[in-house]
mmCIF file of N, CA, C and O in Angstrom:
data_model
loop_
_atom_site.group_PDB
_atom_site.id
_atom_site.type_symbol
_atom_site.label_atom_id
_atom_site.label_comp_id
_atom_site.label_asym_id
_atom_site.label_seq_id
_atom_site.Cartn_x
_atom_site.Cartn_y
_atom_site.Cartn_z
ATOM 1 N N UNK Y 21 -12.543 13.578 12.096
ATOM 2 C CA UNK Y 21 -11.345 13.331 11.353
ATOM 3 C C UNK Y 21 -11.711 12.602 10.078
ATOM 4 O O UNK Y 21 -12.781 12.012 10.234
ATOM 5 N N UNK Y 22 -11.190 12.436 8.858
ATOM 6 C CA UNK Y 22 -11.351 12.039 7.649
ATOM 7 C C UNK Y 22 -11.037 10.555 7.992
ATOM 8 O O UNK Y 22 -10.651 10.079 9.060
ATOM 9 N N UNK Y 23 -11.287 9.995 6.889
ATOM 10 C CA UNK Y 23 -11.239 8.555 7.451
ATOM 11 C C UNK Y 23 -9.702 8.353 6.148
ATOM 12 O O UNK Y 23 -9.133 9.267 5.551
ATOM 13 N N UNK Y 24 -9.422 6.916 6.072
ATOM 14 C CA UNK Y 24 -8.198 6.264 5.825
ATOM 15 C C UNK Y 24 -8.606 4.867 5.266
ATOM 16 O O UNK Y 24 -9.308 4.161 5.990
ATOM 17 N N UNK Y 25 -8.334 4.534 4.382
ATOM 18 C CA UNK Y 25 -8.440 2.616 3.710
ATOM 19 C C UNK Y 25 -7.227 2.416 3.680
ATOM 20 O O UNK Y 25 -6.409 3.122 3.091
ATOM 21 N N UNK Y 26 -6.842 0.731 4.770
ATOM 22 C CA UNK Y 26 -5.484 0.396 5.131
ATOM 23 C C UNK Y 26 -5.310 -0.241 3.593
ATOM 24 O O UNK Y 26 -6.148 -0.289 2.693
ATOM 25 N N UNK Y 27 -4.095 -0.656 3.610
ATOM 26 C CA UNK Y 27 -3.702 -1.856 3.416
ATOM 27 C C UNK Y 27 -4.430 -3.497 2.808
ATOM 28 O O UNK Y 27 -4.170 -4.202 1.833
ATOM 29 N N UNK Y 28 -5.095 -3.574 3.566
ATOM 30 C CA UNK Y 28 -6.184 -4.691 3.783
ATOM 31 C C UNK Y 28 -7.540 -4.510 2.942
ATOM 32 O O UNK Y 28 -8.502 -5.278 2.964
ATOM 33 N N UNK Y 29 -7.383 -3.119 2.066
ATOM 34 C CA UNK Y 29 -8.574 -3.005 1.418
ATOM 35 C C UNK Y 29 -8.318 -4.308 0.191
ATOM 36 O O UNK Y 29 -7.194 -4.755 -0.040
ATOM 37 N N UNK Y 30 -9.561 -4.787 -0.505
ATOM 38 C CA UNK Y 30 -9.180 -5.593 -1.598
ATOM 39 C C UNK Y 30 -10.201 -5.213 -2.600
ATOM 40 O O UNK Y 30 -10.682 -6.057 -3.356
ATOM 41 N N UNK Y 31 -10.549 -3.954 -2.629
ATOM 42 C CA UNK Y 31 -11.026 -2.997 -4.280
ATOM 43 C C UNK Y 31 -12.435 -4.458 -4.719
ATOM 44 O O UNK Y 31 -12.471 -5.200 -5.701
ATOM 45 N N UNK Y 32 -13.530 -4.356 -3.357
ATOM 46 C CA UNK Y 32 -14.289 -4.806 -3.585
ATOM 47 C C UNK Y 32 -15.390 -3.558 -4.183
ATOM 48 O O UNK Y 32 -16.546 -3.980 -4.158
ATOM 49 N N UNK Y 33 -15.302 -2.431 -4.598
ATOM 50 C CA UNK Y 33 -16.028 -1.300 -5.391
ATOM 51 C C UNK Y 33 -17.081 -1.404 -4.791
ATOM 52 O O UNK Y 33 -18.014 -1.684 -5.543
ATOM 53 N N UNK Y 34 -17.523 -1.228 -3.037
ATOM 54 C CA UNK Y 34 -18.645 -1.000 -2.319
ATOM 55 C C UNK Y 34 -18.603 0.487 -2.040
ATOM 56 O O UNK Y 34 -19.586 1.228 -2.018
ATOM 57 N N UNK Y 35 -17.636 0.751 -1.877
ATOM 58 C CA UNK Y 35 -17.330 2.382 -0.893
ATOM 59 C C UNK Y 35 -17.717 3.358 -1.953
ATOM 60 O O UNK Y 35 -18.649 4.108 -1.662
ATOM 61 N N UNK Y 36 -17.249 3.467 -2.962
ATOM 62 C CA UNK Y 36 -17.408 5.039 -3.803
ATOM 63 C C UNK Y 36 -18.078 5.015 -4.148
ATOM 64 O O UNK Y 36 -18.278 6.075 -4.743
ATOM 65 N N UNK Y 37 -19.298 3.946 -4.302
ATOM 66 C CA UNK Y 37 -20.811 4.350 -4.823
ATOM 67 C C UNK Y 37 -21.520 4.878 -3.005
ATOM 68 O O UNK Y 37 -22.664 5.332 -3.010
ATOM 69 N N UNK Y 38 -21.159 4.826 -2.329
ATOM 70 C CA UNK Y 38 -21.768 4.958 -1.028
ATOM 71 C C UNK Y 38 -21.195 5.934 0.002
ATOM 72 O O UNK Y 38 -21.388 5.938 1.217
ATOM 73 N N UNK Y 39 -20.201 7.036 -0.988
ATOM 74 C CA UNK Y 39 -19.967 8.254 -0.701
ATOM 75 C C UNK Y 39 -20.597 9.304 -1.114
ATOM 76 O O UNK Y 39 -20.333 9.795 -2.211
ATOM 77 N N UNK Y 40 -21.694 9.904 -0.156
ATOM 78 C CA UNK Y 40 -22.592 11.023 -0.818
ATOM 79 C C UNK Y 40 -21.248 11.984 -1.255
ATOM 80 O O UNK Y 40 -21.505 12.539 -2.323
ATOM 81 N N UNK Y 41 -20.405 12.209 -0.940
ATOM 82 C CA UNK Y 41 -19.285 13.210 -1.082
ATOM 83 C C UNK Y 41 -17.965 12.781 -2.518
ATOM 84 O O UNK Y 41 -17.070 13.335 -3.156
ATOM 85 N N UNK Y 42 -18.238 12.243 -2.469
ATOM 86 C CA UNK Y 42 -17.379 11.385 -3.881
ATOM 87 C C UNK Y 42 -16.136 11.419 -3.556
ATOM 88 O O UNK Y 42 -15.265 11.445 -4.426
ATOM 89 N N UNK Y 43 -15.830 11.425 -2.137
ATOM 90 C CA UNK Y 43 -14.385 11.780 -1.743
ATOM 91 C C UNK Y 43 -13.319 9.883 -1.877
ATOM 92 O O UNK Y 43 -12.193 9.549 -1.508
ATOM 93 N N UNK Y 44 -14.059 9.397 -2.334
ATOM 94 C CA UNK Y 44 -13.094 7.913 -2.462
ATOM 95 C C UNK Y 44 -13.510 7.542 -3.958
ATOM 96 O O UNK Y 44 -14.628 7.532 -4.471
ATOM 97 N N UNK Y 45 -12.062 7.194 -4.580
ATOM 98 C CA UNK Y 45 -11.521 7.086 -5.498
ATOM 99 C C UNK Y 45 -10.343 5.871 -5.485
ATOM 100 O O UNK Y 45 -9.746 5.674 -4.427
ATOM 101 N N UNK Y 46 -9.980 4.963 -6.817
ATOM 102 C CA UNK Y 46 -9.115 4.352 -6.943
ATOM 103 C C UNK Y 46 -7.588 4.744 -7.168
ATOM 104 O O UNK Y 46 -7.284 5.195 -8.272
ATOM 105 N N UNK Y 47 -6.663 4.608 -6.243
ATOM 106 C CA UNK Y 47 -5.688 4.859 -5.877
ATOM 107 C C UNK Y 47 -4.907 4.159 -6.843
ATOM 108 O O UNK Y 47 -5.445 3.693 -7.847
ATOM 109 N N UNK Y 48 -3.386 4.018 -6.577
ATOM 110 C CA UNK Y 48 -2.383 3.270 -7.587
ATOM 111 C C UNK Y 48 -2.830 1.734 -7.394
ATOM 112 O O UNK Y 48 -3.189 1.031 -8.339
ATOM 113 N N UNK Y 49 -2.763 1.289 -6.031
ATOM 114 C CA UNK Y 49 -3.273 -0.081 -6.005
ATOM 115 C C UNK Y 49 -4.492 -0.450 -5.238
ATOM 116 O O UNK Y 49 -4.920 -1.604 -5.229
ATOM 117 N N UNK Y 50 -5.056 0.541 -4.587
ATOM 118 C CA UNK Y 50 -6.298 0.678 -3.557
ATOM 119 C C UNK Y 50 -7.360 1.940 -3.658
ATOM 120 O O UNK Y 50 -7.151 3.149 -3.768
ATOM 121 N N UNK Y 51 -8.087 1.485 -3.608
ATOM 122 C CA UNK Y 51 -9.298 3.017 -2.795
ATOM 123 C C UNK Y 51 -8.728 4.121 -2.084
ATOM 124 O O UNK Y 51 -8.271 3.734 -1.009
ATOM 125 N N UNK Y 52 -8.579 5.360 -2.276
ATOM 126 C CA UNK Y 52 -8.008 6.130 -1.583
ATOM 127 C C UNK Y 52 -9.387 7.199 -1.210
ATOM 128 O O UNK Y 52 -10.409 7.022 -1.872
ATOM 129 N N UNK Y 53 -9.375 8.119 -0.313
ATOM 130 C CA UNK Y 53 -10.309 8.719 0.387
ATOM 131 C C UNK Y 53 -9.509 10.389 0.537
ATOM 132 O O UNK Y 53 -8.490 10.743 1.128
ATOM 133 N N UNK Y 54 -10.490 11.122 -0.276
ATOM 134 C CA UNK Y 54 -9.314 12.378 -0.622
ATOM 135 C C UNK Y 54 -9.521 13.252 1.173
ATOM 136 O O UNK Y 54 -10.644 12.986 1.602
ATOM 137 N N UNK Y 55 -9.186 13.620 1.582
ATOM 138 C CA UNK Y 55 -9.707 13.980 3.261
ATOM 139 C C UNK Y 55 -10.041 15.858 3.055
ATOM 140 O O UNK Y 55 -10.044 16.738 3.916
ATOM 141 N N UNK Y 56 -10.276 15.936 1.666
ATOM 142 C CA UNK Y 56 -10.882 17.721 1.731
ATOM 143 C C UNK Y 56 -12.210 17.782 0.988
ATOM 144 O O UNK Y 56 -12.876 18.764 0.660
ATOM 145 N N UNK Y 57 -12.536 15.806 0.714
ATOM 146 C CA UNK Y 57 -13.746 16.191 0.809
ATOM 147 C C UNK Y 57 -14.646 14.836 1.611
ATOM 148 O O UNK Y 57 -15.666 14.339 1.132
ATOM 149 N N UNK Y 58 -13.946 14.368 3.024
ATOM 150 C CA UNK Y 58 -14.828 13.498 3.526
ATOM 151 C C UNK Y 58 -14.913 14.325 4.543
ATOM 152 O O UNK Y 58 -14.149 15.238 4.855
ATOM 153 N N UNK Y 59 -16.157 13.856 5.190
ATOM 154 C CA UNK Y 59 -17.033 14.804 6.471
ATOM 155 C C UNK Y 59 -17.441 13.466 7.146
ATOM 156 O O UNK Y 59 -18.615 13.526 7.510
ATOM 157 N N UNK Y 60 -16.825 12.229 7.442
ATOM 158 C CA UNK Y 60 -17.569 11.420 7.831
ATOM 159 C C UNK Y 60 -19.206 10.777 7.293
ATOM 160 O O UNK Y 60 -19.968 9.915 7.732
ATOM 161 N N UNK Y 61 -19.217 11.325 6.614
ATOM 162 C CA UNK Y 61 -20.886 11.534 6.472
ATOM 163 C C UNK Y 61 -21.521 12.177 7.304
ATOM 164 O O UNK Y 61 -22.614 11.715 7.630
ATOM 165 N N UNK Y 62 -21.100 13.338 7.872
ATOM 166 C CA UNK Y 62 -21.646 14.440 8.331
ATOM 167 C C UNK Y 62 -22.717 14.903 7.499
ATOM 168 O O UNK Y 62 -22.779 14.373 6.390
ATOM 169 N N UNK Y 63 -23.428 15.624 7.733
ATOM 170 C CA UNK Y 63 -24.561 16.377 6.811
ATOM 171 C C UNK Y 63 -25.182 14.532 5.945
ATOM 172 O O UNK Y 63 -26.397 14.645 5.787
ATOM 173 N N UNK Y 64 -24.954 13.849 5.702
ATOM 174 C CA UNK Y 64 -25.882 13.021 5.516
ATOM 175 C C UNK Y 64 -26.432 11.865 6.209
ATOM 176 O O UNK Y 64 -27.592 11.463 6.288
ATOM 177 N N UNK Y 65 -25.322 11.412 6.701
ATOM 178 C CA UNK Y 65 -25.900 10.194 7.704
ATOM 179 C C UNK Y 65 -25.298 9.892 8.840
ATOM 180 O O UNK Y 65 -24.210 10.270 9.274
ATOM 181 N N UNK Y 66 -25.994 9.268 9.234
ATOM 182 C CA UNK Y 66 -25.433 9.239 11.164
ATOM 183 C C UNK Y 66 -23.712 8.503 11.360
ATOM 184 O O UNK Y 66 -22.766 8.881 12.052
ATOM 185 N N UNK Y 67 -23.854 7.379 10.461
ATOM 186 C CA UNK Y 67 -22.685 6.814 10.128
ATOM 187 C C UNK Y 67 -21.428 7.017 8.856
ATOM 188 O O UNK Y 67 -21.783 7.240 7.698
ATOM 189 N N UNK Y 68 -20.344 6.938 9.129
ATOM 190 C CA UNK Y 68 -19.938 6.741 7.683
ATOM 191 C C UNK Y 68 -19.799 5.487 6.867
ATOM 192 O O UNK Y 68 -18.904 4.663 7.055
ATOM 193 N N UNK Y 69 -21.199 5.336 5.493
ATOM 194 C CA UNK Y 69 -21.394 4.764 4.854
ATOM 195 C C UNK Y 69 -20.178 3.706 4.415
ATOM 196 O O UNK Y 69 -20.260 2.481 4.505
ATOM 197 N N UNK Y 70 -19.424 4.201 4.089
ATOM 198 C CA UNK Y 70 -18.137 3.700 3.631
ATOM 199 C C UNK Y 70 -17.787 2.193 4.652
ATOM 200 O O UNK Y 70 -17.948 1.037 4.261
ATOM 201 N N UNK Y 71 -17.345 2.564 5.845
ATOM 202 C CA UNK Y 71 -17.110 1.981 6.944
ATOM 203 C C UNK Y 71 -18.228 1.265 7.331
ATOM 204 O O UNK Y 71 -17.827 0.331 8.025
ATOM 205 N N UNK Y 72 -19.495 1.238 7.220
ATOM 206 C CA UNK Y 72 -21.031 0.244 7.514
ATOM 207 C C UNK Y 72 -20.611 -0.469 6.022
ATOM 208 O O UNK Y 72 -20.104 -1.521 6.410
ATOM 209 N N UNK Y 73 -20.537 -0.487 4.511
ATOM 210 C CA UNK Y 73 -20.628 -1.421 3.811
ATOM 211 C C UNK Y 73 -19.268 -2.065 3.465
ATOM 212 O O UNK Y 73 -19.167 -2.734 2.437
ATOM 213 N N UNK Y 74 -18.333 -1.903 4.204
ATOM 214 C CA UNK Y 74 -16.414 -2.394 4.043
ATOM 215 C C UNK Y 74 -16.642 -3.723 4.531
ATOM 216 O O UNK Y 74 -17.119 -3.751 5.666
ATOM 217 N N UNK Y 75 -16.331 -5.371 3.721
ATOM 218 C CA UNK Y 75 -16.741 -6.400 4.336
ATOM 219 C C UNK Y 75 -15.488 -6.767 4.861
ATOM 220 O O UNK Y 75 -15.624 -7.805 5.508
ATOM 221 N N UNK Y 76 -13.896 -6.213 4.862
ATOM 222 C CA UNK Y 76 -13.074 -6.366 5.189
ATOM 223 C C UNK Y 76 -12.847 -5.388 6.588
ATOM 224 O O UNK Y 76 -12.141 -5.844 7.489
ATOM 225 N N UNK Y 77 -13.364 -4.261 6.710
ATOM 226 C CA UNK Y 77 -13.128 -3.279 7.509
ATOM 227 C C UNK Y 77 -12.116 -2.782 8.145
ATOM 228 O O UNK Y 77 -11.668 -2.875 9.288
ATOM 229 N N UNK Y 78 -11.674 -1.913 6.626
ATOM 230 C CA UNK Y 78 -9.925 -1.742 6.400
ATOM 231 C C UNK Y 78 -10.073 -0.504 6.450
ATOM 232 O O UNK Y 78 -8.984 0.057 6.330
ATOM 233 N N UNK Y 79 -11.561 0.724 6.664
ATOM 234 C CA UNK Y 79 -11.527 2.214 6.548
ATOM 235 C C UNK Y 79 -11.548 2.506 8.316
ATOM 236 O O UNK Y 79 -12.412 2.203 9.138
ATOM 237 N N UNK Y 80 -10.504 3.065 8.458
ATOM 238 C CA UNK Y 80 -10.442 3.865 10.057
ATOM 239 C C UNK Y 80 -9.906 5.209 9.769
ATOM 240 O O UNK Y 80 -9.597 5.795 8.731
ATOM 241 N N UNK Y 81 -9.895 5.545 11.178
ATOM 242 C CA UNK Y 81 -9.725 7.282 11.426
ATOM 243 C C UNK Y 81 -8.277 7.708 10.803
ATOM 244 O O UNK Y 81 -7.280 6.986 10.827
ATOM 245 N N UNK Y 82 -8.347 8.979 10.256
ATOM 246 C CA UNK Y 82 -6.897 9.055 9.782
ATOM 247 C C UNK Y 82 -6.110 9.771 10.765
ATOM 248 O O UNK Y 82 -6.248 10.993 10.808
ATOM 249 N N UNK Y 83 -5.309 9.205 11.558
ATOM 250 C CA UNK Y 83 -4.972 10.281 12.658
ATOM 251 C C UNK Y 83 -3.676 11.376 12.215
ATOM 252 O O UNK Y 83 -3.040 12.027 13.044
ATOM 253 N N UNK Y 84 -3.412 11.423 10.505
ATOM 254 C CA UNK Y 84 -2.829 12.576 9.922
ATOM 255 C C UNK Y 84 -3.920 13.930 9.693
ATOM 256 O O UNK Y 84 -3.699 15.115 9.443
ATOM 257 N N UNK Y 85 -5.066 13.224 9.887
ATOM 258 C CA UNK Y 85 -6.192 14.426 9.662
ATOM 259 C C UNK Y 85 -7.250 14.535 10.712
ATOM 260 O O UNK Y 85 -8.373 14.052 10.571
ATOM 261 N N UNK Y 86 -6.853 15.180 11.760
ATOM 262 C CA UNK Y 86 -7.780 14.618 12.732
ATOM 263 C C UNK Y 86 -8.655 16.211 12.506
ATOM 264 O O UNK Y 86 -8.099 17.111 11.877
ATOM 265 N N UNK Y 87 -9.814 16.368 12.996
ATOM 266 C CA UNK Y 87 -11.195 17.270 12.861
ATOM 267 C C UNK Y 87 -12.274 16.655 13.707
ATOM 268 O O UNK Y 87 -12.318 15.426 13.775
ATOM 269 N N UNK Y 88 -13.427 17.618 14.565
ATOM 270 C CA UNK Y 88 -13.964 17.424 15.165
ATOM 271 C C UNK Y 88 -15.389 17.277 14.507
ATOM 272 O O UNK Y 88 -15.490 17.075 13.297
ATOM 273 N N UNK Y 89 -16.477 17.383 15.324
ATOM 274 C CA UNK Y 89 -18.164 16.930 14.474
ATOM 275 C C UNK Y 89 -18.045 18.573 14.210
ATOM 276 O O UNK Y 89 -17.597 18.643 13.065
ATOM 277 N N UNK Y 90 -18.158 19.406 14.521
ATOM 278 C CA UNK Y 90 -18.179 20.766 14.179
ATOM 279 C C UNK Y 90 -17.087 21.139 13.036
ATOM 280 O O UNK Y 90 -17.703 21.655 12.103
ATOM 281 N N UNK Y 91 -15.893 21.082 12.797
ATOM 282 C CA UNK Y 91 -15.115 21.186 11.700
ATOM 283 C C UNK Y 91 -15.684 20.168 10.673
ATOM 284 O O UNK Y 91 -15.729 20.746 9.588
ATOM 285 N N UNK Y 92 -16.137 18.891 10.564
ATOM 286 C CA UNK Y 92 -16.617 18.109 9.726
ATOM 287 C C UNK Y 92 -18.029 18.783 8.947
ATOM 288 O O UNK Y 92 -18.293 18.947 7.755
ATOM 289 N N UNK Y 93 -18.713 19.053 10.081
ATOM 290 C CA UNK Y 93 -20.220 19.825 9.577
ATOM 291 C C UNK Y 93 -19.928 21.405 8.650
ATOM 292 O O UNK Y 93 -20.631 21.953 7.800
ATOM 293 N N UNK Y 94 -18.994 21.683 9.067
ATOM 294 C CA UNK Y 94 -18.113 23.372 8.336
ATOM 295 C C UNK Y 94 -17.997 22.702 7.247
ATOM 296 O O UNK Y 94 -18.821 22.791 6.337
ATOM 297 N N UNK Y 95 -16.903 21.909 7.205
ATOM 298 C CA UNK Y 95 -16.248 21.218 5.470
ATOM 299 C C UNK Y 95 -17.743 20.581 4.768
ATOM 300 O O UNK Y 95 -17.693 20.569 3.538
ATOM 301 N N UNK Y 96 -18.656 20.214 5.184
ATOM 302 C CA UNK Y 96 -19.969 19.701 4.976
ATOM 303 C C UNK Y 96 -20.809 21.063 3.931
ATOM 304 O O UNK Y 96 -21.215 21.084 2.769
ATOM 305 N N UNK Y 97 -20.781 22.301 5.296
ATOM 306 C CA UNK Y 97 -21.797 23.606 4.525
ATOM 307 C C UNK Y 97 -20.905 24.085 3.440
ATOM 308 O O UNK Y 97 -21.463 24.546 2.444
ATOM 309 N N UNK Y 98 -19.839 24.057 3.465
ATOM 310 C CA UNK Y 98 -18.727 24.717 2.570
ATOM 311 C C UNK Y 98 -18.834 24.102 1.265
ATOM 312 O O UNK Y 98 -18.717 24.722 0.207
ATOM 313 N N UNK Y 99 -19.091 22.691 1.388
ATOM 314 C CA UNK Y 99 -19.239 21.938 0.139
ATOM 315 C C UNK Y 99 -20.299 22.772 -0.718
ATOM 316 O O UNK Y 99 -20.210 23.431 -1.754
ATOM 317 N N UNK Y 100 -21.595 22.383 0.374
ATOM 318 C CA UNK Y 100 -22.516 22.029 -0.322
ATOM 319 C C UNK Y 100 -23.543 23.883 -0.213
ATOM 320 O O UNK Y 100 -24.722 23.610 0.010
ATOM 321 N N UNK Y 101 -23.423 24.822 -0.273
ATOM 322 C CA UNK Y 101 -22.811 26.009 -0.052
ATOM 323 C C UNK Y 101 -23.841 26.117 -1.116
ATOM 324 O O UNK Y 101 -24.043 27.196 -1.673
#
């Protein structure tokens, strides 16, 4: 599933340098995470980067976009294609 930045983010500018996917971006008042192009960090790393450097740890699952390791790894080859 794509991930989500609550509320609780405070636009400490760790996450979008540490998206191989460039899928997070500054929102109206927060980081937003576009979900057609996060893969978890599928195809690059075991974890999602984003969520290992968040010192608030305000990025969770988006359960409006839920996807499995196999649909994530698809949106992954499709990208990068």
């Amino acid at each position: 599933m794509a991930l989500l930045i609550s509320e609780e983010c405070i636009n400490c500018d760790l996450c979008p340098a540490e998206c191989p996917n460039e899928a997070i971006s500054m929102g109206d008042e927060i980081y937003q995470i576009d979900t057609a192009r996060c893969t978890e960090c599928v195809g690059h790393y075991d974890d999602p980067r984003c969520v290992d450097v968040c010192p608030v740890e305000c990025i969770e699952p988006d359960p409006a976009n839920k996807e499995t390791l196999d649909q994530l790894a698809e949106k992954y080859a499709a990208m990068y294609a």
